PDB file of C-alpha atoms and ligand atoms in Angstrom:
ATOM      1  CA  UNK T   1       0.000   0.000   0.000  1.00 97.00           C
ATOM      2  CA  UNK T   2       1.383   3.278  -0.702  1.00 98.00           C
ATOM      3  CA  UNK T   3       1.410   6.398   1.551  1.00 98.00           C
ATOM      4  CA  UNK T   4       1.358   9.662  -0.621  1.00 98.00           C
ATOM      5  CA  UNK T   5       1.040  12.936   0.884  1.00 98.00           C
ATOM      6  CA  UNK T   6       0.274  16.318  -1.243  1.00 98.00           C
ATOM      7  CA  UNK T   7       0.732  19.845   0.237  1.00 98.00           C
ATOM      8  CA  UNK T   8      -0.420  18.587   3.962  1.00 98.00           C
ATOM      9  CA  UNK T   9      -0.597  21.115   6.736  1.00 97.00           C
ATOM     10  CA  UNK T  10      -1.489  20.884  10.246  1.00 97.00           C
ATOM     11  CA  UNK T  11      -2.829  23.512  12.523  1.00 96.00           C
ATOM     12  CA  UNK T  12      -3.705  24.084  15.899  1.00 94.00           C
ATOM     13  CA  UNK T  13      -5.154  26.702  17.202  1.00 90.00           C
ATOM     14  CA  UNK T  14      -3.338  28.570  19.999  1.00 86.00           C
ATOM     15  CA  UNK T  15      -4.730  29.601  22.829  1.00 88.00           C
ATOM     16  CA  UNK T  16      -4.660  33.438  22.100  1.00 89.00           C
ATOM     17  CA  UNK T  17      -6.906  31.868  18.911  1.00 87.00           C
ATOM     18  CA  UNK T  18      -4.153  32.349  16.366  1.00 91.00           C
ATOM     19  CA  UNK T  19      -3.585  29.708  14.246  1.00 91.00           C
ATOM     20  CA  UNK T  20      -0.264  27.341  14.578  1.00 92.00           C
ATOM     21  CA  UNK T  21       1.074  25.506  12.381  1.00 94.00           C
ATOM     22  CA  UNK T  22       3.111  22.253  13.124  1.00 94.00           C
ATOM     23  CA  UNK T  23       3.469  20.810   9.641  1.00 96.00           C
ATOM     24  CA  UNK T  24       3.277  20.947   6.175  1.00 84.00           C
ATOM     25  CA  UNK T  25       3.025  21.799   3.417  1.00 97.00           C
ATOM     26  CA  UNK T  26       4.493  18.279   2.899  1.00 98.00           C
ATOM     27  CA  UNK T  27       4.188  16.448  -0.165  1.00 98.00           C
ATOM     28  CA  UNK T  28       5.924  12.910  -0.554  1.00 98.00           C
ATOM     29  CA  UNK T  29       5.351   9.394  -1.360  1.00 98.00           C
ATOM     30  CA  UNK T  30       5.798   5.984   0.011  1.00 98.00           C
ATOM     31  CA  UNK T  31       5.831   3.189  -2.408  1.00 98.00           C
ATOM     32  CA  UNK T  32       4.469   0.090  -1.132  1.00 98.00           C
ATOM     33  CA  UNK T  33       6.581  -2.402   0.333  1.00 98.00           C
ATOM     34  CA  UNK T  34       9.771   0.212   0.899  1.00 98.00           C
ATOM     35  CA  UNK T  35      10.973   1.204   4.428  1.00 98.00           C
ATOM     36  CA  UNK T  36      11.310   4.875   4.491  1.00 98.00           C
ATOM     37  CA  UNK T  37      12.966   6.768   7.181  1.00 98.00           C
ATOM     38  CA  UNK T  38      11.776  10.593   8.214  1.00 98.00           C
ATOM     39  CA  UNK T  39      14.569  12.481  10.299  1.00 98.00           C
ATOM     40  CA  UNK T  40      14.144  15.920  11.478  1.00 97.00           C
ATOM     41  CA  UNK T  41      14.681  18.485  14.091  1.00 96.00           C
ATOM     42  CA  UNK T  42      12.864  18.230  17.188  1.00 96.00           C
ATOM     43  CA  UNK T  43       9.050  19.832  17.039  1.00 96.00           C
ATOM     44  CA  UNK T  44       9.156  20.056  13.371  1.00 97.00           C
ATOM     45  CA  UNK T  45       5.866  18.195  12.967  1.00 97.00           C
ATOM     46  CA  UNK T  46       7.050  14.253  12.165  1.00 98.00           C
ATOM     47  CA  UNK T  47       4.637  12.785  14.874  1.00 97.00           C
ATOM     48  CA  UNK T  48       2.162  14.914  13.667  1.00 97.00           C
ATOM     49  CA  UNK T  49       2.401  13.697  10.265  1.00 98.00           C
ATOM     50  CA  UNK T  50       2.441   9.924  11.803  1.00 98.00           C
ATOM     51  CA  UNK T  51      -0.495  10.594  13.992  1.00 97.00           C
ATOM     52  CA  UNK T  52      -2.355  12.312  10.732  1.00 97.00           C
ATOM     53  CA  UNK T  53      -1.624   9.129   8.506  1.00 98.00           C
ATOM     54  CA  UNK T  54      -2.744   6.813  11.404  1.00 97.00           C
ATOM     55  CA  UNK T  55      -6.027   8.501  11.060  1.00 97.00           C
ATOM     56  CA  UNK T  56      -5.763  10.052  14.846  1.00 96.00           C
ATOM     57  CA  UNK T  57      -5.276  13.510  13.569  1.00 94.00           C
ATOM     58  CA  UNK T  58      -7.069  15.535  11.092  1.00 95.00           C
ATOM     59  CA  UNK T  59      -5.210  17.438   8.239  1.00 96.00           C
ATOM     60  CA  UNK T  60      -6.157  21.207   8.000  1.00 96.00           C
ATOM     61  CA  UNK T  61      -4.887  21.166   4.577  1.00 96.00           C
ATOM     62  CA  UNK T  62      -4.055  19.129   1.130  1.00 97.00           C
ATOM     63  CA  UNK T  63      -4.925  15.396   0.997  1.00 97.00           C
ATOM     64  CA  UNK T  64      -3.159  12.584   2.652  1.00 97.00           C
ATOM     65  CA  UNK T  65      -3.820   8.930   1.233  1.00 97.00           C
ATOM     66  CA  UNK T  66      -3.143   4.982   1.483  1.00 98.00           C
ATOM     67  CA  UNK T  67      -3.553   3.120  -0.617  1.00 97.00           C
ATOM     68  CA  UNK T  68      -4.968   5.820  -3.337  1.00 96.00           C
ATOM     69  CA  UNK T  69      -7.846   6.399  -0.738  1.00 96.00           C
ATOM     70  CA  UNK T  70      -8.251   9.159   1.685  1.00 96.00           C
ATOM     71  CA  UNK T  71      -7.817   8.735   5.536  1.00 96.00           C
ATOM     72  CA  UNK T  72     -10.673   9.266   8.104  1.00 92.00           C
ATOM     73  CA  UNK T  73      -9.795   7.653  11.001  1.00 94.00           C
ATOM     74  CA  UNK T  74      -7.474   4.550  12.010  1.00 95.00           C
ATOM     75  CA  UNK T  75      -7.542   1.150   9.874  1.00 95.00           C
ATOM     76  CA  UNK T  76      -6.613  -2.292  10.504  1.00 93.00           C
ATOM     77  CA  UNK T  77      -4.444  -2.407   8.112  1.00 96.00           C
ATOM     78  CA  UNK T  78      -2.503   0.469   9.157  1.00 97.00           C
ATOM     79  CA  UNK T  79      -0.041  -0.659  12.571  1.00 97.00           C
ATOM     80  CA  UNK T  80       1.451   2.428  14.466  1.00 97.00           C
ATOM     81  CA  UNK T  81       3.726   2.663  17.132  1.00 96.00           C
ATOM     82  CA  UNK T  82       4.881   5.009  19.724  1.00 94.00           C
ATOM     83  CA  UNK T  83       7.996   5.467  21.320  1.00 91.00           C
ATOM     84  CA  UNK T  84       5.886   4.186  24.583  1.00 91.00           C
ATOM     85  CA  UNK T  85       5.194   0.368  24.803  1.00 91.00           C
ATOM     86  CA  UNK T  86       2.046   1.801  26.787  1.00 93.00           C
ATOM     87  CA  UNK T  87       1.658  -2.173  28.052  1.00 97.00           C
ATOM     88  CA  UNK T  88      -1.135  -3.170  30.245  1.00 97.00           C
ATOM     89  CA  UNK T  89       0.193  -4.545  33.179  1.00 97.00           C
ATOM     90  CA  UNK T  90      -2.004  -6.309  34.221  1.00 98.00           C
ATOM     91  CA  UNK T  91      -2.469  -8.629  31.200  1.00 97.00           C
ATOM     92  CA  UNK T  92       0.910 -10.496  30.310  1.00 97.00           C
ATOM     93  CA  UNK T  93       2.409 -10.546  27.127  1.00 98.00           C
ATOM     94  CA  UNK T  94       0.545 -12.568  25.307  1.00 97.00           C
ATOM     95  CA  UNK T  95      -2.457 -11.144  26.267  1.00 97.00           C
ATOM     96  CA  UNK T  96      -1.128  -7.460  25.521  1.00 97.00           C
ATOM     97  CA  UNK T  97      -0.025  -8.840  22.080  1.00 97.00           C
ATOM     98  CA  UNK T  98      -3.706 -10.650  21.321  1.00 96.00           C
ATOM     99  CA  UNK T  99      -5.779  -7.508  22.358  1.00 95.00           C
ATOM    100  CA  UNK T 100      -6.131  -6.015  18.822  1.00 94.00           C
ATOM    101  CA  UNK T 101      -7.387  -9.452  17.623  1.00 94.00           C
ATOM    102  CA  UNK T 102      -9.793  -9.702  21.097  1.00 92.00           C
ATOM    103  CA  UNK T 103     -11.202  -5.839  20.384  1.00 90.00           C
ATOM    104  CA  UNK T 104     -11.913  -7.512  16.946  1.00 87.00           C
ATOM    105  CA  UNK T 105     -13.833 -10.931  18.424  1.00 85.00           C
ATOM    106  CA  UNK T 106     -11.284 -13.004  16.524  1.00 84.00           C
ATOM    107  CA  UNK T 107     -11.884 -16.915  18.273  1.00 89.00           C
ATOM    108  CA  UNK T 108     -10.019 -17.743  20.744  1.00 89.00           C
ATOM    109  CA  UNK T 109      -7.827 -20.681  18.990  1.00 90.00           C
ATOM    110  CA  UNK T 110      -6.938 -18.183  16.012  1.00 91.00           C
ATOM    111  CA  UNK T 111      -5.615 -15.687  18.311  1.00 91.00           C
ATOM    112  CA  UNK T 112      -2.891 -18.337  20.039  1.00 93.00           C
ATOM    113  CA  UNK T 113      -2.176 -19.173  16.774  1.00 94.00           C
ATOM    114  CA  UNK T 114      -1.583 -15.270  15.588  1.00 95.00           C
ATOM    115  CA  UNK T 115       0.351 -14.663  18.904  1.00 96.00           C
ATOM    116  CA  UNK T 116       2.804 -17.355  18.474  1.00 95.00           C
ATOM    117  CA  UNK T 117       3.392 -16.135  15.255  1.00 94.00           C
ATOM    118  CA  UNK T 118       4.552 -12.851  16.311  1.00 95.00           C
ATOM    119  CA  UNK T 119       6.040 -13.656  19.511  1.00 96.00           C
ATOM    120  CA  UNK T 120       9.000 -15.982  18.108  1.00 94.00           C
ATOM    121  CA  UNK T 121      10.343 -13.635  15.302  1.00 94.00           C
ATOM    122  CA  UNK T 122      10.225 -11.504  18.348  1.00 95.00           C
ATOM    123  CA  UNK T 123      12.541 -13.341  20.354  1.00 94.00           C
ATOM    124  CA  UNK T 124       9.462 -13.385  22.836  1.00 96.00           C
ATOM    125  CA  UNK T 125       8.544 -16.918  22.535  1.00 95.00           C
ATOM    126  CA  UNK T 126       9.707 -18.095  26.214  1.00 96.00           C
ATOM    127  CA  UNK T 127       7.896 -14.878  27.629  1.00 97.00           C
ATOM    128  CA  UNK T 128       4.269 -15.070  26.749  1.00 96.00           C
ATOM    129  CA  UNK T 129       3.539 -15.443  30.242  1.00 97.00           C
ATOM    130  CA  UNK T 130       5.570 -12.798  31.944  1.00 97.00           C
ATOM    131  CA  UNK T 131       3.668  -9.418  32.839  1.00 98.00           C
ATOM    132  CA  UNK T 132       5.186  -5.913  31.672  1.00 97.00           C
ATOM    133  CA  UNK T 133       6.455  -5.200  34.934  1.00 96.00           C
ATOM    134  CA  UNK T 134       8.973  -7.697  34.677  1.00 96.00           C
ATOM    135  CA  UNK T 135      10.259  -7.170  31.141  1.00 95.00           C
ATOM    136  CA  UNK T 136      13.295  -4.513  30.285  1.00 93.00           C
ATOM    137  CA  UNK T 137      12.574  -1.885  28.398  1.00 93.00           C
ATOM    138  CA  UNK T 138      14.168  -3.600  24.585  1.00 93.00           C
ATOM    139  CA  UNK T 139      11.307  -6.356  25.321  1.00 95.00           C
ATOM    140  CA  UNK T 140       8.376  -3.713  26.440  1.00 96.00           C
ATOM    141  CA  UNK T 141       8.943  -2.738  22.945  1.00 95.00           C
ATOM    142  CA  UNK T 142       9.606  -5.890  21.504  1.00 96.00           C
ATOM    143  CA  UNK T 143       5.922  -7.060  22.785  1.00 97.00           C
ATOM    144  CA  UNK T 144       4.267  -3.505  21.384  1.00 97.00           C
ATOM    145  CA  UNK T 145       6.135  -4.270  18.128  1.00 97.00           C
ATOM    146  CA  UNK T 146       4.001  -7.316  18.493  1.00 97.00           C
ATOM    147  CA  UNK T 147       0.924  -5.753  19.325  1.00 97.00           C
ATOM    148  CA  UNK T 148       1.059  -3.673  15.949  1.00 97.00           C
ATOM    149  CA  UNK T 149       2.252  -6.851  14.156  1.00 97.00           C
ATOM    150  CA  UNK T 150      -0.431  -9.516  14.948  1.00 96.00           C
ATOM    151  CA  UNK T 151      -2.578  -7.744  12.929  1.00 94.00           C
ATOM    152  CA  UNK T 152      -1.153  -8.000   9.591  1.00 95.00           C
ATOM    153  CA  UNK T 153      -1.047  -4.985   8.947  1.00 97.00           C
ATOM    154  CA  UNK T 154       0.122  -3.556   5.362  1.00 98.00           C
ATOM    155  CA  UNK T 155       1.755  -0.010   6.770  1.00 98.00           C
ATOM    156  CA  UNK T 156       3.933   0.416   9.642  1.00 98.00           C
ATOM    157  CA  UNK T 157       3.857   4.089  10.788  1.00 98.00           C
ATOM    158  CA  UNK T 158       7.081   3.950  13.714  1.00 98.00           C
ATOM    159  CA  UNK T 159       7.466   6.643  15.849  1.00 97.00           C
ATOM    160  CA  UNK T 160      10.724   6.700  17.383  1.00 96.00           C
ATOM    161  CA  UNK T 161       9.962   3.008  18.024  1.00 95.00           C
ATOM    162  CA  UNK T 162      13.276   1.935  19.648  1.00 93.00           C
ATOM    163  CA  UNK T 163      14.273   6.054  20.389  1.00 89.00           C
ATOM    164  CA  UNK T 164      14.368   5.394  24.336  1.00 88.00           C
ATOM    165  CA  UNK T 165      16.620   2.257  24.120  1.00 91.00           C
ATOM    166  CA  UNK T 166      20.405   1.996  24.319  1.00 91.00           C
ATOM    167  CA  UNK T 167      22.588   1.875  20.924  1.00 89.00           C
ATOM    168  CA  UNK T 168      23.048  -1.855  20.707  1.00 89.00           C
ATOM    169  CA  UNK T 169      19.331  -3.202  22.168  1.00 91.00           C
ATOM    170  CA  UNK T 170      17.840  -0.803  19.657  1.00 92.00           C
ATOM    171  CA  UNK T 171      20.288  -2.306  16.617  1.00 92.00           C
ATOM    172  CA  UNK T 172      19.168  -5.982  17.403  1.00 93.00           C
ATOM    173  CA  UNK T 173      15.560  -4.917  18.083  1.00 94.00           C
ATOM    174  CA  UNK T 174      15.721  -2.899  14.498  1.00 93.00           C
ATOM    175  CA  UNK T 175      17.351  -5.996  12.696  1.00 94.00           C
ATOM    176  CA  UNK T 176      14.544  -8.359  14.224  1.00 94.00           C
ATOM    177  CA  UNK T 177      12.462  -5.911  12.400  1.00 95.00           C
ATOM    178  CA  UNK T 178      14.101  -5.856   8.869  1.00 96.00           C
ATOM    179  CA  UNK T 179      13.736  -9.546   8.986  1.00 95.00           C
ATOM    180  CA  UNK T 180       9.945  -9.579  10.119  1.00 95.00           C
ATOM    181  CA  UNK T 181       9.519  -7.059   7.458  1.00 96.00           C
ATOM    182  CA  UNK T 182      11.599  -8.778   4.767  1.00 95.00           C
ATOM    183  CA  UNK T 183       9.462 -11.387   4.761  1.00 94.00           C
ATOM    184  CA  UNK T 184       5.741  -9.352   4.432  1.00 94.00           C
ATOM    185  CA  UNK T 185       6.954  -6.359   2.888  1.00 97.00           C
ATOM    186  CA  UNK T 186       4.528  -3.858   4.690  1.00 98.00           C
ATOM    187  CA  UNK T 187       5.155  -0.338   3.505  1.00 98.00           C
ATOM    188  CA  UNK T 188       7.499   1.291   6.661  1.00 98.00           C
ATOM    189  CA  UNK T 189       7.436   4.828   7.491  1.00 98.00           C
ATOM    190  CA  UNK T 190       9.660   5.131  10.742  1.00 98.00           C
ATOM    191  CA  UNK T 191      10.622   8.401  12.757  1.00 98.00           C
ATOM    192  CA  UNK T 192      13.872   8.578  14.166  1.00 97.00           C
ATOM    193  CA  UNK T 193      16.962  10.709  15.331  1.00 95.00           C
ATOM    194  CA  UNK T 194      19.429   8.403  14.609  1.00 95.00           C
ATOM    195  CA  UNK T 195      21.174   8.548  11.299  1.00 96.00           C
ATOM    196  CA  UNK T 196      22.973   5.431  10.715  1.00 95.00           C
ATOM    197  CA  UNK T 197      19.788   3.705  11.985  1.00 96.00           C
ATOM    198  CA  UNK T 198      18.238   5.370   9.392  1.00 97.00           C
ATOM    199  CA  UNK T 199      20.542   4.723   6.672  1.00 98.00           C
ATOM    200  CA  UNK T 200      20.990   0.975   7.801  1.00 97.00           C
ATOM    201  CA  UNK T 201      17.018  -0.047   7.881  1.00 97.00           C
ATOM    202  CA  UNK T 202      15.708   2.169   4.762  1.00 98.00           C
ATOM    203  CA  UNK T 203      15.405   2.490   1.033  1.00 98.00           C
ATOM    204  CA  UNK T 204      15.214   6.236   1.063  1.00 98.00           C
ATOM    205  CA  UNK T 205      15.728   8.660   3.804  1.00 98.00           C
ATOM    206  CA  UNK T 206      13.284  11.558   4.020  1.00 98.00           C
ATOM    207  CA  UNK T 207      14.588  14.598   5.406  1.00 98.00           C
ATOM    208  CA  UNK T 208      12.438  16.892   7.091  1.00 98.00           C
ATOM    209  CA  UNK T 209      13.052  20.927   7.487  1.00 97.00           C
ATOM    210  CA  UNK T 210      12.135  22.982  11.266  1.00 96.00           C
ATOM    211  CA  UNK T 211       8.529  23.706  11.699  1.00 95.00           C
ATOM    212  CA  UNK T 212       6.612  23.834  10.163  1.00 95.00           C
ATOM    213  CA  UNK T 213       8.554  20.583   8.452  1.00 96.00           C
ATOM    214  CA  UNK T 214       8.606  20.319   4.863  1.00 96.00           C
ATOM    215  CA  UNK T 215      10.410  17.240   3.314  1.00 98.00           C
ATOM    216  CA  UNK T 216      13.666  18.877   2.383  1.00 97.00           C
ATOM    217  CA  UNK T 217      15.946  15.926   0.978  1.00 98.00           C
ATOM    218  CA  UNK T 218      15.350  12.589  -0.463  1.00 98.00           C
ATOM    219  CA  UNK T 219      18.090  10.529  -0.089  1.00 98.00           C
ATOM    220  CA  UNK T 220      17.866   7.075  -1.740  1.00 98.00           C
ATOM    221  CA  UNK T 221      19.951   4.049  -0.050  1.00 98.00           C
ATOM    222  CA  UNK T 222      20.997   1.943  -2.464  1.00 97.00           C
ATOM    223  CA  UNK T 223      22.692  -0.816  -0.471  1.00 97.00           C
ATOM    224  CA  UNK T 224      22.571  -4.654  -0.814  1.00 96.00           C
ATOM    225  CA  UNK T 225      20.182  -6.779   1.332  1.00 96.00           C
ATOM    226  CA  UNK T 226      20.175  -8.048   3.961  1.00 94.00           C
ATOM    227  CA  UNK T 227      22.093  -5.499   5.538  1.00 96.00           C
ATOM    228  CA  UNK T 228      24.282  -6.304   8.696  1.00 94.00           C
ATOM    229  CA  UNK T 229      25.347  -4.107  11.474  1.00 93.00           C
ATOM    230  CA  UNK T 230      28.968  -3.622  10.061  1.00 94.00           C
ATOM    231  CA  UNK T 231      27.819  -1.986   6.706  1.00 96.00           C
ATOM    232  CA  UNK T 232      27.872   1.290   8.860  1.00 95.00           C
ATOM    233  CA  UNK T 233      31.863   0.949   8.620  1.00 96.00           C
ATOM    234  CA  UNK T 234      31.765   1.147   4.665  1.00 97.00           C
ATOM    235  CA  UNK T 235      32.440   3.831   2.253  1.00 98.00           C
ATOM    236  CA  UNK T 236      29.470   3.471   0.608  1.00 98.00           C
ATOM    237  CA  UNK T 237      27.116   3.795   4.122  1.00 98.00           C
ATOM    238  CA  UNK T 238      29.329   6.415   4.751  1.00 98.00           C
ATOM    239  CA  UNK T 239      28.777   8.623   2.052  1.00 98.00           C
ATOM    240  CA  UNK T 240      25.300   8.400   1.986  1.00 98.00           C
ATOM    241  CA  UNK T 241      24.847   8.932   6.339  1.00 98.00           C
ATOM    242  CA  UNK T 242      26.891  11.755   5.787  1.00 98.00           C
ATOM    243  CA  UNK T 243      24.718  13.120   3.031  1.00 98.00           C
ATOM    244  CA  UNK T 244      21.699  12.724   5.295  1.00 98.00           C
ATOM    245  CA  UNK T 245      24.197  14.604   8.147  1.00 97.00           C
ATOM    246  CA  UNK T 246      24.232  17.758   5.942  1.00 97.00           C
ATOM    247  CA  UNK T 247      20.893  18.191   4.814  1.00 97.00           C
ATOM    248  CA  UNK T 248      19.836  17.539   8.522  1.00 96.00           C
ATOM    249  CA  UNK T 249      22.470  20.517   9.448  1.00 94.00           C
ATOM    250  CA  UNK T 250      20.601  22.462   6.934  1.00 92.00           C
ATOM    251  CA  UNK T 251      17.305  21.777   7.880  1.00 82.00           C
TER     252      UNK T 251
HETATM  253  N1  ATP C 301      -2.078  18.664  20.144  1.00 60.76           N
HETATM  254  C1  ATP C 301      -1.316  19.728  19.902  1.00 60.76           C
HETATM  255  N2  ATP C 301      -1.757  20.981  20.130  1.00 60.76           N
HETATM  256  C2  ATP C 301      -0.964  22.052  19.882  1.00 60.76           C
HETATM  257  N3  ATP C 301       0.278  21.989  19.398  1.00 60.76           N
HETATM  258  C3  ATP C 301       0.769  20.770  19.149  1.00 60.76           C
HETATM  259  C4  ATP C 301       0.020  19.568  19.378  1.00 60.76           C
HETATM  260  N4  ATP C 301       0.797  18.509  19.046  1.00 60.76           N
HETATM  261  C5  ATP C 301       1.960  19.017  18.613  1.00 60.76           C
HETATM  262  N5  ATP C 301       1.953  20.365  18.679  1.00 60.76           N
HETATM  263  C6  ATP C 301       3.043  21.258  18.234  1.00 60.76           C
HETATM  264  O1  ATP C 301       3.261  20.987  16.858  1.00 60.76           O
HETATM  265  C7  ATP C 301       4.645  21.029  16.560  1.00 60.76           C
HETATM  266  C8  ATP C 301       5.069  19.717  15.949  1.00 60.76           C
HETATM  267  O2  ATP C 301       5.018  18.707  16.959  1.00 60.76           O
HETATM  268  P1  ATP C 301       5.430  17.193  16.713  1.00 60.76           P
HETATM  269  O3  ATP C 301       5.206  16.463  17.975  1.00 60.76           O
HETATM  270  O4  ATP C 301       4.772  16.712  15.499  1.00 60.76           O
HETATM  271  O5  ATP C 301       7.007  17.342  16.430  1.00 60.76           O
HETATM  272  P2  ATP C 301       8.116  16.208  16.211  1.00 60.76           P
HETATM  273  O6  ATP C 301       8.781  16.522  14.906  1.00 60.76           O
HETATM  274  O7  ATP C 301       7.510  14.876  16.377  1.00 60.76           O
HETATM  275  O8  ATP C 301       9.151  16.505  17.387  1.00 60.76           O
HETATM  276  P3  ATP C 301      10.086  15.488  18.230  1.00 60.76           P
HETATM  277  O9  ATP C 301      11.244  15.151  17.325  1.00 60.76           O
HETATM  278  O10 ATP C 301      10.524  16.297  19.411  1.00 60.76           O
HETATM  279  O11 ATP C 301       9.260  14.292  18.589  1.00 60.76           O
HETATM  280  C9  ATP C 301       5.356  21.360  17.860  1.00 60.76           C
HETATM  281  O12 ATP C 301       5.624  22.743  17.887  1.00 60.76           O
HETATM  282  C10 ATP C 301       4.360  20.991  18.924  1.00 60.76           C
HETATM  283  O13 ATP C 301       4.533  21.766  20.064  1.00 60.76           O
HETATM  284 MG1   MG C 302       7.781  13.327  17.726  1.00 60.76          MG
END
C-alpha cells in the first residue's frame, strides 16, 4: 500500500486563537513495500504527520492517502507505534499482544495461533507469560512491536519506536524488524533521530526541514540486502549517512 502525501498542513489553534502551524506543506510518497525513514529536528511536525496518517489527527490542509484512498480515522491495516510500549500490566504478554485481535472478536484458537506467530520472530517466545512489569525496556517494545504486528497490517507508521533504548538493544531490536519485514513487505514509514539507523534499515531517507517541516531531501539508499550491522563501517554507508548529516544541518 502506498502512503502519498500532497501539500499537507497541520494547525492548531493557539490559545490566544491564532492559528499554529506544526506541519506541512508536505508532499511525498511511500511506495508500497519500501521502508522509508523521516529524520528531522525536534518539534518540526514528524509525529504529527504519523499521527495524521494513522487517522488520529485531522489534516487542515491538502490530501493525505493509502492506498490511493483518503484517511478518516485509524484502519486495521494500518499498525502504528509510539515510542511508549504503553503495556497493560495487568495482562501479560501474550495477552497485551492478542488484544487487537480480542477488540476484533477473533476466536479464541486463532488468536494463540496469531500470537505465536509474532512472539518468536520476536525473540518473545519463552515470555508469553511474563507481565510488563517484569520485562526490560528492549522487550516492552519488543511485545508492542508485536501488538502492531499480529494484525497484519500492510503499513507500519514507527514513531521513534526503539528512540528510548540503548545503541546496541535498539540495533538488534531494528534488525529483528528488517527480517519480520523482509518477509511481508509492509510499507514502513519510521521516525527517528538516529542517522545510521536510518541509513541501515531504509530504502530512502526523508529529510524533514524545522517547523513547520517540509520534506527537504530525499536521499535514496541503495545498499545490498540483507544489511548487517557492520555496513555502517563502509564507504558506501558512509557517504550516503553523511549526506543525510548535511541536509539535517541544513534543515
Ligand atoms: N495537540 C497539539 N496541540 C498544539 N500543538 C501541538 C500539538 N501537538 C503538537 N503540537 C506542536 O506541533 C509542533 C510539531 O510537533 P510534533 O510532535 O509533530 O514534532 P516532532 O517533529 O515529532 O518533534 P520530536 O522530534 O521532538 O518528537 C510542535 O511545535 C508541537 O509543540
Ligand atoms: Mg515526535
Amino acid at each position: 500500500m502506498q502512503i502519498a502525501a500532497k501539500d499537507v498542513q497541520v494547525d492548531y489553534s493557539a490559545a490566544d486563537g491564532t492559528l499554529f502551524r506544526a506541519l506541512g506543506p508536505v508532499t511525498m510518497t511511500v511506495e508500497s513495500g519500501t521502508f522509508v525513514a523521516l529524520l528531522g529536528p525536534s518539534g518540526c511536525g514528524k509525529s504529527t504527520l504519523i499521527r495524521a496518517l494513522a487517522g488520529l489527527e485531522p489534516v487542515s490542509g491538502g490530501e493525505l492517502r493509502i492506498d490511493g484512498r483518503g484517511i478518516n480515522g485509524p484502519s486495521v491495516k494500518v499498525g502504528v507505534m509510539f515510542q511508549d510500549a504503553n503495556l497493560m500490566p495487568w495482562r501479560t504478554v501474550s495477552q497485551n499482544v492478542a488484544l487487537p485481535l480480542e477488540l476484533r472478536h477473533a476466536d479464541l484458537e486463532k488468536r494463540a495461533v496469531a500470537v505465536k506467530r509474532v512472539l518468536e520472530p520476536l525473540g518473545l517466545a519463552e515470555f508469553g507469560d511474563v507481565y510488563p512489569g517484569q520485562l526490560s525496556g528492549g522487550m516492552a517494545q519488543r511485545v508492542a512491536l508485536g501488538r502492531v504486528l499480529v494484525q497484519e497490517p500492510e503499513v507500519l507508521l514507527l514513531d521513534e519506536p526503539f528512540g528510548a533504548l540503548d545503541a546496541l538493544n535498539r540495533e538488534k531490536i531494528s534488525l529483528d524488524l528488517l527480517r519480520i519485514w523482509a518477509q511481508r513487505r509492509q510499507t514502513v514509514l519510521m521516525v527517528t533521530h538516529d542517522v545510521n539507523e536510518a541509513v541501515l534499515l531504509s530504502d530512502r531517507v526523508f529529510v524533514m526541514s524545522q517547523r513547520p517541516g517540509h520534506i527537504i531531501a530525499d536521499i535514496p539508499v541503495d545498499l545490498e540486502r540483507p544489511r548487517s550491522p557492520e555496513m555502517i563501517y563502509e564507504a558506501s554507508f558512509v557517504a550516503i549517512a553523511r549526506e543525510v548529516r548535511s541536509a539535517i544541518d541544513t534543515a
